CSV table of C-alpha atoms in Angstrom, one decimal:
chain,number,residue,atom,x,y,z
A,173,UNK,CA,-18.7,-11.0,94.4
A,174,UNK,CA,-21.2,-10.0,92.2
A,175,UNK,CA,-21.6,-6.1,91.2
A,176,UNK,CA,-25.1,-6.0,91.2
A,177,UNK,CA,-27.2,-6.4,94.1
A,178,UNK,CA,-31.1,-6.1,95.0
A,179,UNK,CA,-32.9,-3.7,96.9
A,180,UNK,CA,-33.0,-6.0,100.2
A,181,UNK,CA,-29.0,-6.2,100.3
A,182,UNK,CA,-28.9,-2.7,99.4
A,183,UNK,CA,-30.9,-2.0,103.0
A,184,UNK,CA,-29.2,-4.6,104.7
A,185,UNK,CA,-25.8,-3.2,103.8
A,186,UNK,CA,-27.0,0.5,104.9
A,187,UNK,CA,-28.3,-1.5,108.5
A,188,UNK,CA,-24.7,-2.3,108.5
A,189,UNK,CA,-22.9,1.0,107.5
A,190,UNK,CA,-25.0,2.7,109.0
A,191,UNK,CA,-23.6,0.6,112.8
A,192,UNK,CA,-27.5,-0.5,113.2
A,193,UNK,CA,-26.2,-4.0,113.2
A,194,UNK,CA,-22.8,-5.2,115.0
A,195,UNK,CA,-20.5,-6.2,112.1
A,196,UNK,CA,-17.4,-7.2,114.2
A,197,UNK,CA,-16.4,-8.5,117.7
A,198,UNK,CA,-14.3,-4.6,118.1
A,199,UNK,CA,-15.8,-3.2,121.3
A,200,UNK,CA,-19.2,-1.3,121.1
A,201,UNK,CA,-18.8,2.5,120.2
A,202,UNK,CA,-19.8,4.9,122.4
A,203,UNK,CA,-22.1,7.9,121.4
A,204,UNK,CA,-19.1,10.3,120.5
A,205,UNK,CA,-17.9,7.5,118.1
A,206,UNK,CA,-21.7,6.7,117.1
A,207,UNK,CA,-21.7,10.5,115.7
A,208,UNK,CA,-18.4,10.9,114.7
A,209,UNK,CA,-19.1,7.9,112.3
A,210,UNK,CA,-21.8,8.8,111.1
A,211,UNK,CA,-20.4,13.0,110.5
A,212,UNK,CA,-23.9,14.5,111.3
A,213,UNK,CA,-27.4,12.8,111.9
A,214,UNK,CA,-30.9,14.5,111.8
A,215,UNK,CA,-31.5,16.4,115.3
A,216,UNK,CA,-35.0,18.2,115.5
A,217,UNK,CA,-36.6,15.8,117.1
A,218,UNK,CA,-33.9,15.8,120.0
A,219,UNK,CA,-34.9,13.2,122.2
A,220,UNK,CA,-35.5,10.5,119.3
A,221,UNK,CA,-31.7,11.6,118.0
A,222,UNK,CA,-30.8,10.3,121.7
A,223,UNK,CA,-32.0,7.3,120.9
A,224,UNK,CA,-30.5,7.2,117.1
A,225,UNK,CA,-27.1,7.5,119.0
A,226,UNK,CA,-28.0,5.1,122.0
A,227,UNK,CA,-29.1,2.5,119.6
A,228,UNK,CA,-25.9,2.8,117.1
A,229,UNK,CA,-24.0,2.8,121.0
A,230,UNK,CA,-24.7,-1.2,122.4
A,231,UNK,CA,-25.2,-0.7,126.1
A,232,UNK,CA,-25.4,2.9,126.4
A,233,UNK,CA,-28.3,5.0,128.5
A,234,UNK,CA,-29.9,8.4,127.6
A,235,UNK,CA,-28.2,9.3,130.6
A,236,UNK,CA,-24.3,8.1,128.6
A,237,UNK,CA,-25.5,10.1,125.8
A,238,UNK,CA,-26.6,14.2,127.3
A,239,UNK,CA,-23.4,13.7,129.5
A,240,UNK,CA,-21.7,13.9,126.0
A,241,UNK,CA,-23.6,16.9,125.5
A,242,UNK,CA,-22.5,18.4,129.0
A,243,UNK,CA,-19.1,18.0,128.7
A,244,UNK,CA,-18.5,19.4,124.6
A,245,UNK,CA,-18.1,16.6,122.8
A,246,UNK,CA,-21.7,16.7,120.8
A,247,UNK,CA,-23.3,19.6,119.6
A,248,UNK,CA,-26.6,20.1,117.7
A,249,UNK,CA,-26.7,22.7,115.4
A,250,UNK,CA,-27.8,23.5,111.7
A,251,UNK,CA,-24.8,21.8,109.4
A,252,UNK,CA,-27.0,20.7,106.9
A,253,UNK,CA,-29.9,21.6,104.6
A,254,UNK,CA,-31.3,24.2,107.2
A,255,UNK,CA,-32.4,21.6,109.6
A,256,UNK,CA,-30.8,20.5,113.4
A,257,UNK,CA,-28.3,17.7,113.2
A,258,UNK,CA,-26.4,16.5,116.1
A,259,UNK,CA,-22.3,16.3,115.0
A,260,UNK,CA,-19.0,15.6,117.0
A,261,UNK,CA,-18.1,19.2,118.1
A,262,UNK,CA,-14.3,19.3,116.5
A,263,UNK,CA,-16.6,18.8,113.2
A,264,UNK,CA,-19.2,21.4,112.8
A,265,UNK,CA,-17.3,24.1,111.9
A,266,UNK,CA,-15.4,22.8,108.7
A,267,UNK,CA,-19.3,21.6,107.7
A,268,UNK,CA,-20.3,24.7,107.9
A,269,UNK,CA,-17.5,26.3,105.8
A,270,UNK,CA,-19.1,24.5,103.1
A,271,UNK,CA,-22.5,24.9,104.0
A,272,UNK,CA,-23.3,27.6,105.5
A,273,UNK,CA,-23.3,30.2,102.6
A,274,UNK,CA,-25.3,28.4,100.5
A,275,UNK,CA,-28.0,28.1,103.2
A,276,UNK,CA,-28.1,31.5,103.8
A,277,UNK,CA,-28.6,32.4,100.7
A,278,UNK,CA,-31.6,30.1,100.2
A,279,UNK,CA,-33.5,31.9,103.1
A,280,UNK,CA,-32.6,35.9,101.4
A,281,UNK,CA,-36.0,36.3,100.2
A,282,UNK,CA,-38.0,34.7,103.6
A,283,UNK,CA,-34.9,37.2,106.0
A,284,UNK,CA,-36.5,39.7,103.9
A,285,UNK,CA,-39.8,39.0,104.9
A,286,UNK,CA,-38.8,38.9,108.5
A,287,UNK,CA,-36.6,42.4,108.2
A,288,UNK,CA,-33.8,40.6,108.8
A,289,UNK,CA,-30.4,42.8,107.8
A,290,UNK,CA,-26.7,42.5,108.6
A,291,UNK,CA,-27.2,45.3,110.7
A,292,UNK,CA,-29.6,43.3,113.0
A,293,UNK,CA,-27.4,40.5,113.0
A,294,UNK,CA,-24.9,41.9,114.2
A,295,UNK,CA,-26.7,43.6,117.1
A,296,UNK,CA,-28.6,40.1,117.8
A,297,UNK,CA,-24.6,39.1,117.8
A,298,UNK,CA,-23.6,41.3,120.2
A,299,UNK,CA,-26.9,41.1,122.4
A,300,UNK,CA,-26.3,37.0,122.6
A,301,UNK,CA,-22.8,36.9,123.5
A,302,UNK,CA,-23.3,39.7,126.2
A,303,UNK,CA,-25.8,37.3,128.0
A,304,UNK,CA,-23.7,34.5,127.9
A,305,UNK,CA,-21.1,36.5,129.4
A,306,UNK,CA,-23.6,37.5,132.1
A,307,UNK,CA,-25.1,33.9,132.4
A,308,UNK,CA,-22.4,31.8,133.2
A,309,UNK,CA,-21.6,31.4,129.5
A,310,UNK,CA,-25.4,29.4,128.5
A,311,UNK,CA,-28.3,30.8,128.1
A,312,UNK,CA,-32.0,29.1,126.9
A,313,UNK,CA,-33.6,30.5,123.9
A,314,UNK,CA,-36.5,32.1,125.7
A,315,UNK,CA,-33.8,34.2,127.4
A,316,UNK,CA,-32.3,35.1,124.4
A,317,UNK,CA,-35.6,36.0,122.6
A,318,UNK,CA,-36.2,38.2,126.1
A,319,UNK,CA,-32.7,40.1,125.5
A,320,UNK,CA,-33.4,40.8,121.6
A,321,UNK,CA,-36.7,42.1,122.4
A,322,UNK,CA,-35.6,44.5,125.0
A,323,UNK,CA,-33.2,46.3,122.7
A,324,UNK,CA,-36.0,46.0,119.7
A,325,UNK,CA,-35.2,43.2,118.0
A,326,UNK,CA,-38.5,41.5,117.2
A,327,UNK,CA,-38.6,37.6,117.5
A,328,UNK,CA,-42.8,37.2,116.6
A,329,UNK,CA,-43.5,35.4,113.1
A,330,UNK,CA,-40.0,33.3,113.7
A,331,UNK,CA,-38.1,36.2,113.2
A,332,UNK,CA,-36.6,35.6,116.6
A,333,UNK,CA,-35.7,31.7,115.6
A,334,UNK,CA,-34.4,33.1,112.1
A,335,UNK,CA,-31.5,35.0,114.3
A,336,UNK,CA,-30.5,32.0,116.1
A,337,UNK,CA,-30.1,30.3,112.9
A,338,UNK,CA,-28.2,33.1,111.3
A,339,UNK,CA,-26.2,33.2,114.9
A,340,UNK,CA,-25.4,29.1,114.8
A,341,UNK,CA,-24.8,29.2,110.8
A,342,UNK,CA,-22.3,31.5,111.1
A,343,UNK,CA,-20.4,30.1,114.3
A,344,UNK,CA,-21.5,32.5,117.1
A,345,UNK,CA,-23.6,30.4,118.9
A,346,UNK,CA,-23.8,26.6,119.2
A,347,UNK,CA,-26.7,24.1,121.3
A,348,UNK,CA,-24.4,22.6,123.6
A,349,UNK,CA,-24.9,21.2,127.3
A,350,UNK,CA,-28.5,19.8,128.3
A,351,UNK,CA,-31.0,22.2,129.9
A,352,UNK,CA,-31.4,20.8,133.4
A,353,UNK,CA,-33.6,23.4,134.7
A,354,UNK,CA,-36.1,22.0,132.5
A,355,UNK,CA,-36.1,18.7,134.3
A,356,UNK,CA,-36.9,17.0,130.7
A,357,UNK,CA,-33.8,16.7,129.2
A,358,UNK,CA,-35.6,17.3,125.6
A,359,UNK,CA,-33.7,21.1,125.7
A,360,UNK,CA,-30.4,22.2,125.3
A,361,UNK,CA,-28.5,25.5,126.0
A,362,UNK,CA,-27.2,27.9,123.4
A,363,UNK,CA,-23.5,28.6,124.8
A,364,UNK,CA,-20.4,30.9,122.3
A,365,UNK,CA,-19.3,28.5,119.8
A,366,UNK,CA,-16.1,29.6,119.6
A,367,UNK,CA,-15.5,29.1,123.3
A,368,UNK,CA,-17.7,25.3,123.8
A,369,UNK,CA,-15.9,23.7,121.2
A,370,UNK,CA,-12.3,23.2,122.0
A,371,UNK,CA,-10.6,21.7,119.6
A,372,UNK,CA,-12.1,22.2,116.1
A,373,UNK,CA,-10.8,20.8,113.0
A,374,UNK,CA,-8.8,23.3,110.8
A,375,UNK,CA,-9.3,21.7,106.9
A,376,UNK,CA,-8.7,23.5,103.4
A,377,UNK,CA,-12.3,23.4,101.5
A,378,UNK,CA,-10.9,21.1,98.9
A,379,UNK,CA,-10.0,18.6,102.1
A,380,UNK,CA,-13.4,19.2,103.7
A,381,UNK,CA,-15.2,17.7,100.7
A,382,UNK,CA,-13.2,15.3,100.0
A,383,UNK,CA,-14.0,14.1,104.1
A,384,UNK,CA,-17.4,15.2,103.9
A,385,UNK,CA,-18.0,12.5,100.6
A,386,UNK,CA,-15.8,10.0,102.3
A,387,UNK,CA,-17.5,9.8,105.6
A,388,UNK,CA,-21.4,9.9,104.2
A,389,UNK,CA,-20.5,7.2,101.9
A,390,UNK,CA,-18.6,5.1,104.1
A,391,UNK,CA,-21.4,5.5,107.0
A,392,UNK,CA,-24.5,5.7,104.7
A,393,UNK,CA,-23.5,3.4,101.3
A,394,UNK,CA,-24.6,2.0,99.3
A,395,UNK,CA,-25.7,5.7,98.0
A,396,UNK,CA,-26.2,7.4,95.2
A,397,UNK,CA,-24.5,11.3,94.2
A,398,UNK,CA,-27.7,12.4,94.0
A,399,UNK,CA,-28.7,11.0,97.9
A,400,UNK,CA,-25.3,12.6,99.0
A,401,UNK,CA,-26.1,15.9,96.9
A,402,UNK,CA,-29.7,16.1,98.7
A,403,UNK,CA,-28.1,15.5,102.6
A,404,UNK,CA,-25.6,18.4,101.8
A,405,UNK,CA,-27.2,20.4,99.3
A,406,UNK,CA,-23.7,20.7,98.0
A,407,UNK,CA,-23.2,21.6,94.3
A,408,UNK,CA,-22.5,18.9,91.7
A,409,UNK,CA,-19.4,20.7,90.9
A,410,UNK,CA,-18.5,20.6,94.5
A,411,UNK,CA,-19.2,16.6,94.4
A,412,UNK,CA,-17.2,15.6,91.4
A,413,UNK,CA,-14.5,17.9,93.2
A,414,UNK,CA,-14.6,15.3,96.3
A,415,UNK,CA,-15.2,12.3,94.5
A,416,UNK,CA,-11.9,13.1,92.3
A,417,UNK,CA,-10.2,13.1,95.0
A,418,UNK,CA,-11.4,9.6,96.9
A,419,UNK,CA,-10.1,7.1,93.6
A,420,UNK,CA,-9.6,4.1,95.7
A,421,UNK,CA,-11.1,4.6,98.8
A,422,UNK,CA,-14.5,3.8,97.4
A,423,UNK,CA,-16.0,0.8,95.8
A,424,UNK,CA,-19.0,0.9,93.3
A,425,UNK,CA,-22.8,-0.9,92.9
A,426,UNK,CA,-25.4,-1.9,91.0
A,427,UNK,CA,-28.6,-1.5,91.6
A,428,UNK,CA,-31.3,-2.0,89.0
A,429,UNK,CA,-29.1,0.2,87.2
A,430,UNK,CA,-28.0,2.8,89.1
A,431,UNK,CA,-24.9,3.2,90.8
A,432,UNK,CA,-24.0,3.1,94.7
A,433,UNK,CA,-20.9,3.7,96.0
A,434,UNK,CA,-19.9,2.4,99.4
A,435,UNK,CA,-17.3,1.5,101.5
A,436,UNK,CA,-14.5,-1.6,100.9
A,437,UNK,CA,-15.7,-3.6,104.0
A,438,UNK,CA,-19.3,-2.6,103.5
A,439,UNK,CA,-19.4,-4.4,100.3
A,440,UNK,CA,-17.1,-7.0,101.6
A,441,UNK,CA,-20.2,-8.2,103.6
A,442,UNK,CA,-22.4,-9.6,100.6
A,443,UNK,CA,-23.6,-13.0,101.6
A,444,UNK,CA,-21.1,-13.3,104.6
A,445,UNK,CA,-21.3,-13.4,108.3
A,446,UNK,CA,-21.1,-9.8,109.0
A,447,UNK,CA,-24.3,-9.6,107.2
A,448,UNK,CA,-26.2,-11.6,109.6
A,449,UNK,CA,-28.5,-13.1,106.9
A,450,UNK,CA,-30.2,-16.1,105.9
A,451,UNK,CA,-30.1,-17.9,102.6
A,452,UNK,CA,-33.8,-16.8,102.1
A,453,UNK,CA,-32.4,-13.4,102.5
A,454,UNK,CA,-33.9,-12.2,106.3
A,455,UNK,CA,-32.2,-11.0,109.1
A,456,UNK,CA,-31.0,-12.9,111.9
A,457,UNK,CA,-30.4,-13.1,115.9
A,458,UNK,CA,-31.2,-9.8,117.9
A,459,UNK,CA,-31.6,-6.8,115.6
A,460,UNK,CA,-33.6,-8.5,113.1
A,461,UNK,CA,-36.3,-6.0,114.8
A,462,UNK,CA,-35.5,-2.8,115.3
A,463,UNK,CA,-37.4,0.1,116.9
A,464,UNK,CA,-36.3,3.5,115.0
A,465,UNK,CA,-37.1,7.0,116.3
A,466,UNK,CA,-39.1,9.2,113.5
A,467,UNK,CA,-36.0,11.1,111.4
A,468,UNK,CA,-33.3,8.6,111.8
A,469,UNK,CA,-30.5,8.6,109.4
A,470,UNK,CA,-31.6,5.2,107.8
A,471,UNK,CA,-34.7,6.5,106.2
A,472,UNK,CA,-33.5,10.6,106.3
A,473,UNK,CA,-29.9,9.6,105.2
A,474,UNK,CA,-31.4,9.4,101.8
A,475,UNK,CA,-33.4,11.0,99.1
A,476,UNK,CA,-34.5,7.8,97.5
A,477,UNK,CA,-35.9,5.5,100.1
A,478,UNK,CA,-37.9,2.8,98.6
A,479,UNK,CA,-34.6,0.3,99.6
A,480,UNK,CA,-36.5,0.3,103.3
A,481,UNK,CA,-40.0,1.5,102.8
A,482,UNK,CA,-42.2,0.3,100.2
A,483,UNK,CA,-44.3,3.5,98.2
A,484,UNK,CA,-47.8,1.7,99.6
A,485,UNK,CA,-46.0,2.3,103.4
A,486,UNK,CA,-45.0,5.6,102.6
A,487,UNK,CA,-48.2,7.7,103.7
A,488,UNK,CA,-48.8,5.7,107.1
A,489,UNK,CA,-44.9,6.5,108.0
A,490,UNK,CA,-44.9,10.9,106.8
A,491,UNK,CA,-48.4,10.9,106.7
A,492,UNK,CA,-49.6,14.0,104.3
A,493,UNK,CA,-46.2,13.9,102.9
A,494,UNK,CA,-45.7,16.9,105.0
A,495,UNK,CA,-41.9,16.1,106.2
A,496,UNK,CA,-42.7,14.5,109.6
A,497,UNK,CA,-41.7,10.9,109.8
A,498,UNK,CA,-43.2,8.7,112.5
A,499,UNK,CA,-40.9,6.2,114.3
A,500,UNK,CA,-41.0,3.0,112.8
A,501,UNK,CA,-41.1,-0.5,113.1
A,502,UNK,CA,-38.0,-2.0,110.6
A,503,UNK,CA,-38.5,-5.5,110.0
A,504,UNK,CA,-35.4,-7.5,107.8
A,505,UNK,CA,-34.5,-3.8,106.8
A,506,UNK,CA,-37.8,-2.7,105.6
A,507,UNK,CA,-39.9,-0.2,107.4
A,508,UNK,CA,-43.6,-2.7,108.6
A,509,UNK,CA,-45.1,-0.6,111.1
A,510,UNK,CA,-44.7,2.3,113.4
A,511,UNK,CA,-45.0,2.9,117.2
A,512,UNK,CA,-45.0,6.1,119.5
A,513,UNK,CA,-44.5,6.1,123.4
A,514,UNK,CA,-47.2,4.6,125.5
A,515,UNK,CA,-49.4,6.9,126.9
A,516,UNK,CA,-52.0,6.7,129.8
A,517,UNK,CA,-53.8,3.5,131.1
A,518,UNK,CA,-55.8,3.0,127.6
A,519,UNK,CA,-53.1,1.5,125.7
A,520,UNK,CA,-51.7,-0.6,128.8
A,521,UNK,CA,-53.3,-4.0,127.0
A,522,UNK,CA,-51.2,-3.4,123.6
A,523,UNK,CA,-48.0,-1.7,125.2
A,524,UNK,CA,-44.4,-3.5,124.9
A,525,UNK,CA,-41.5,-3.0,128.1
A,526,UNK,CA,-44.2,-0.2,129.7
A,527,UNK,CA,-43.2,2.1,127.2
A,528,UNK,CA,-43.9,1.3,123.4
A,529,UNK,CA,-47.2,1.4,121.3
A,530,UNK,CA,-46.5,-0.4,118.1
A,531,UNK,CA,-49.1,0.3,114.9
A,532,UNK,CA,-47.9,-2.7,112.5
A,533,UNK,CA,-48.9,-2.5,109.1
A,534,UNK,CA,-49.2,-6.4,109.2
A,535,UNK,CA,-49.0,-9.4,111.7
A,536,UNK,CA,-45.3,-10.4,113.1
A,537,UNK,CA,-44.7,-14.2,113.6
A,538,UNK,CA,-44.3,-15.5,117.2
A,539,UNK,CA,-39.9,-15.0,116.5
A,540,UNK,CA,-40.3,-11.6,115.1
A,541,UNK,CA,-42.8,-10.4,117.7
A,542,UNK,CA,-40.8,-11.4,120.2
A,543,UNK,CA,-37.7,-9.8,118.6
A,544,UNK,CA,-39.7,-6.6,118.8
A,545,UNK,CA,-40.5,-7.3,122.7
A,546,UNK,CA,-36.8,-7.9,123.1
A,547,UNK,CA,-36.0,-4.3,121.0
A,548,UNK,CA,-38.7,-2.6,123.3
A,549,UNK,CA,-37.2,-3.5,126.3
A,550,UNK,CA,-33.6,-2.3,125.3
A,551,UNK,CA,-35.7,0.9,124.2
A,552,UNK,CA,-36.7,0.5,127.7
A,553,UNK,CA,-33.2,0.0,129.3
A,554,UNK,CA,-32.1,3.1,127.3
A,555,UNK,CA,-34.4,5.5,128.9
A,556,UNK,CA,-33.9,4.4,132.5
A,557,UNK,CA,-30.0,4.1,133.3
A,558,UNK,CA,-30.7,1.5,136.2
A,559,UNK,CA,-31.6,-0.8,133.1
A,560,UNK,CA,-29.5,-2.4,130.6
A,561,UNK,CA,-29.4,-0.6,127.3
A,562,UNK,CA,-29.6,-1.9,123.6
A,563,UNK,CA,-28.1,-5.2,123.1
């Protein structure tokens, strides 16, 4: 096996890491296992993380998925770079322990702003976990904002958001079961972290990197350091610490010169079966379409993209370049269009399964547009338990 590959394997191997594309006749992975593997994926737009996990999870509904929410084993919270990831529950906190300070710090000047102190912290603390107590143990965030207001702590101008995040940073509070009051599903309640999450994982900070690196590599490789160093915002220092430690356990890359590490088996998979490619390179049999929500972890996964999405395709998929990345169509591992959920009787002529809109950025051929049909209907199945889910 060669040590260099192109940018097309390099995305193919990621579709693969990544559990995108089956790899192996072991049973399908449910959503706990779909997380777990891949340690923490991008959770702000919550019901396109659903689908992230119920497209990694052959067979699964939306329905499989928030009862993992309801019963502890996923949480979403803010583990990495400040934003909402979704995370196996046992794992959040040792993330945190090597996150958290650093993200704190970063927001000093903007708490400032807000007249945020430890003081008010601690009262917001209090405050929250009193309601929970009194609430059966969840409460929504427009109950919390209600609570710190009465006893004068201001929410307006985000200050009230800012205290949640300061609260889930720091382990007090977690986003846990789904908010069925709402009747959406889209919401989730804050619950006591310490409490929700039963069994967390206890590891020394020199074993927390060293599993941090070795899980983003194995479920997102071929990567670089410095695509790893974005997703945690860890220090470079802190990386070399981790990689010291991994010697065998990762395999190395090249990729017009720079170097990806990956797993073993990932690499194992150049030019054989598992890759499920042809000798003109494409992708084969019925993922060789997929349907991605806006932030999943194959384009936000990494800092340097341009394996999956060409820099011409770039502004119709984060249009402004202002951080909000539209679902997209992935044809043979690059990023050729985008869709959005059907709405209302105008778009009933170019809809696919009753529920997709695609925007492609150029024609399909009659195999890969009816590859996308077939990935709209398991899109389809996914959203409506009485119908099967992903293939």
């Amino acid at each position: 096996m060669s040590n260099s590959i192109t940018p097309a394997s390099l995305a193919h191997l990621r579709l693969a890491a990544q559990g995108i594309l089956p790899t192996s006749t072991s049973p399908a992975p449910g959503p706990v296992d779909v997380v777990r593997s891949l340690t923490a994926l991008q959770g702000q737009d919550f019901p396109g993380a659903l689908w992230s996990i119920g497209l990694r999870a052959p067979g699964s509904t939306r329905a499989e998925v928030e009862a993992a929410f309801n019963r502890g084993e996923l949480v979403r919270s803010w583990p990495l770079r400040g934003t909402l990831h979704v995370t196996a529950a046992e794992d959040l906190g040792w993330i945190l322990a090597l996150t958290s300070s650093r993200m704190a710090k970063s927001m000093t000047t903007r708490h400032r702003q807000l007249d945020i102190t430890t003081p008010d912290l601690g009262k917001a603390g209090e405050l929250a976990l009193g309601l929970l107590e009194q609430n059966g143990g969840r409460a929504s965030r427009d109950d919390l904002f209600a609570v710190f207001e009465q006893a004068g702590q201001k929410t307006a101008a985000q200050r009230g958001t800012h205290l949640l995040w300061l609260l889930c940073i720091e382990g007090t509070l977690v986003q846990g079961p789904m908010d069925k009051v709402a009747g959406n599903g889209n919401t989730q309640f804050f619950v006591n972290a310490r409490e929700w999450i039963k069994n967390p994982r206890a590891l020394t900070r020199e074993q927390a990197l060293a599993e941090l690196a070795l899980r983003y590599f194995r479920s997102h490789g071929p990567a670089t350091v410095k695509d790893f160093q974005w997703w945690t915002k860890l220090t470079l220092k802190d990386i070399n610490t981790a990689l010291a430690q991994l010697k065998n356990q990762l395999v190395s890359l090249d990729c017009d010169g720079v170097q990806y590490w990956l797993a073993p088996e990932t690499a194992e998979m150049l030019g054989g079966a598992g890759s499920q490619r042809t000798e003109s390179g494409s992708l084969t049999g019925s993922r060789s379409v997929l349907l991605l929500p806006g932030f999943d972890e194959y384009l936000l996964g990494y800092t340097d993209r341009s394996a999956a999405l060409a820099s011409h395709h770039a502004p119709l998929t984060v249009p402004g370049n202002n951080g909000m990345f539209k679902a997209t169509v992935v044809v043979d591992g690059q990023v050729s269009g985008t869709w959005c959920k059907a709405q209302g009787a105008a778009e009933r002529q170019r809809e696919l399964a009753g529920v997709v809109l695609p925007e492609l950025f150029a024609e399909l051929n009659p195999a890969r547009f009816e590859a996308m049909e077939k990935a709209a209907k398991a899109y389809a199945g996914f959203l409506d338990a009485t119908k099967p889910g992903p293939p």
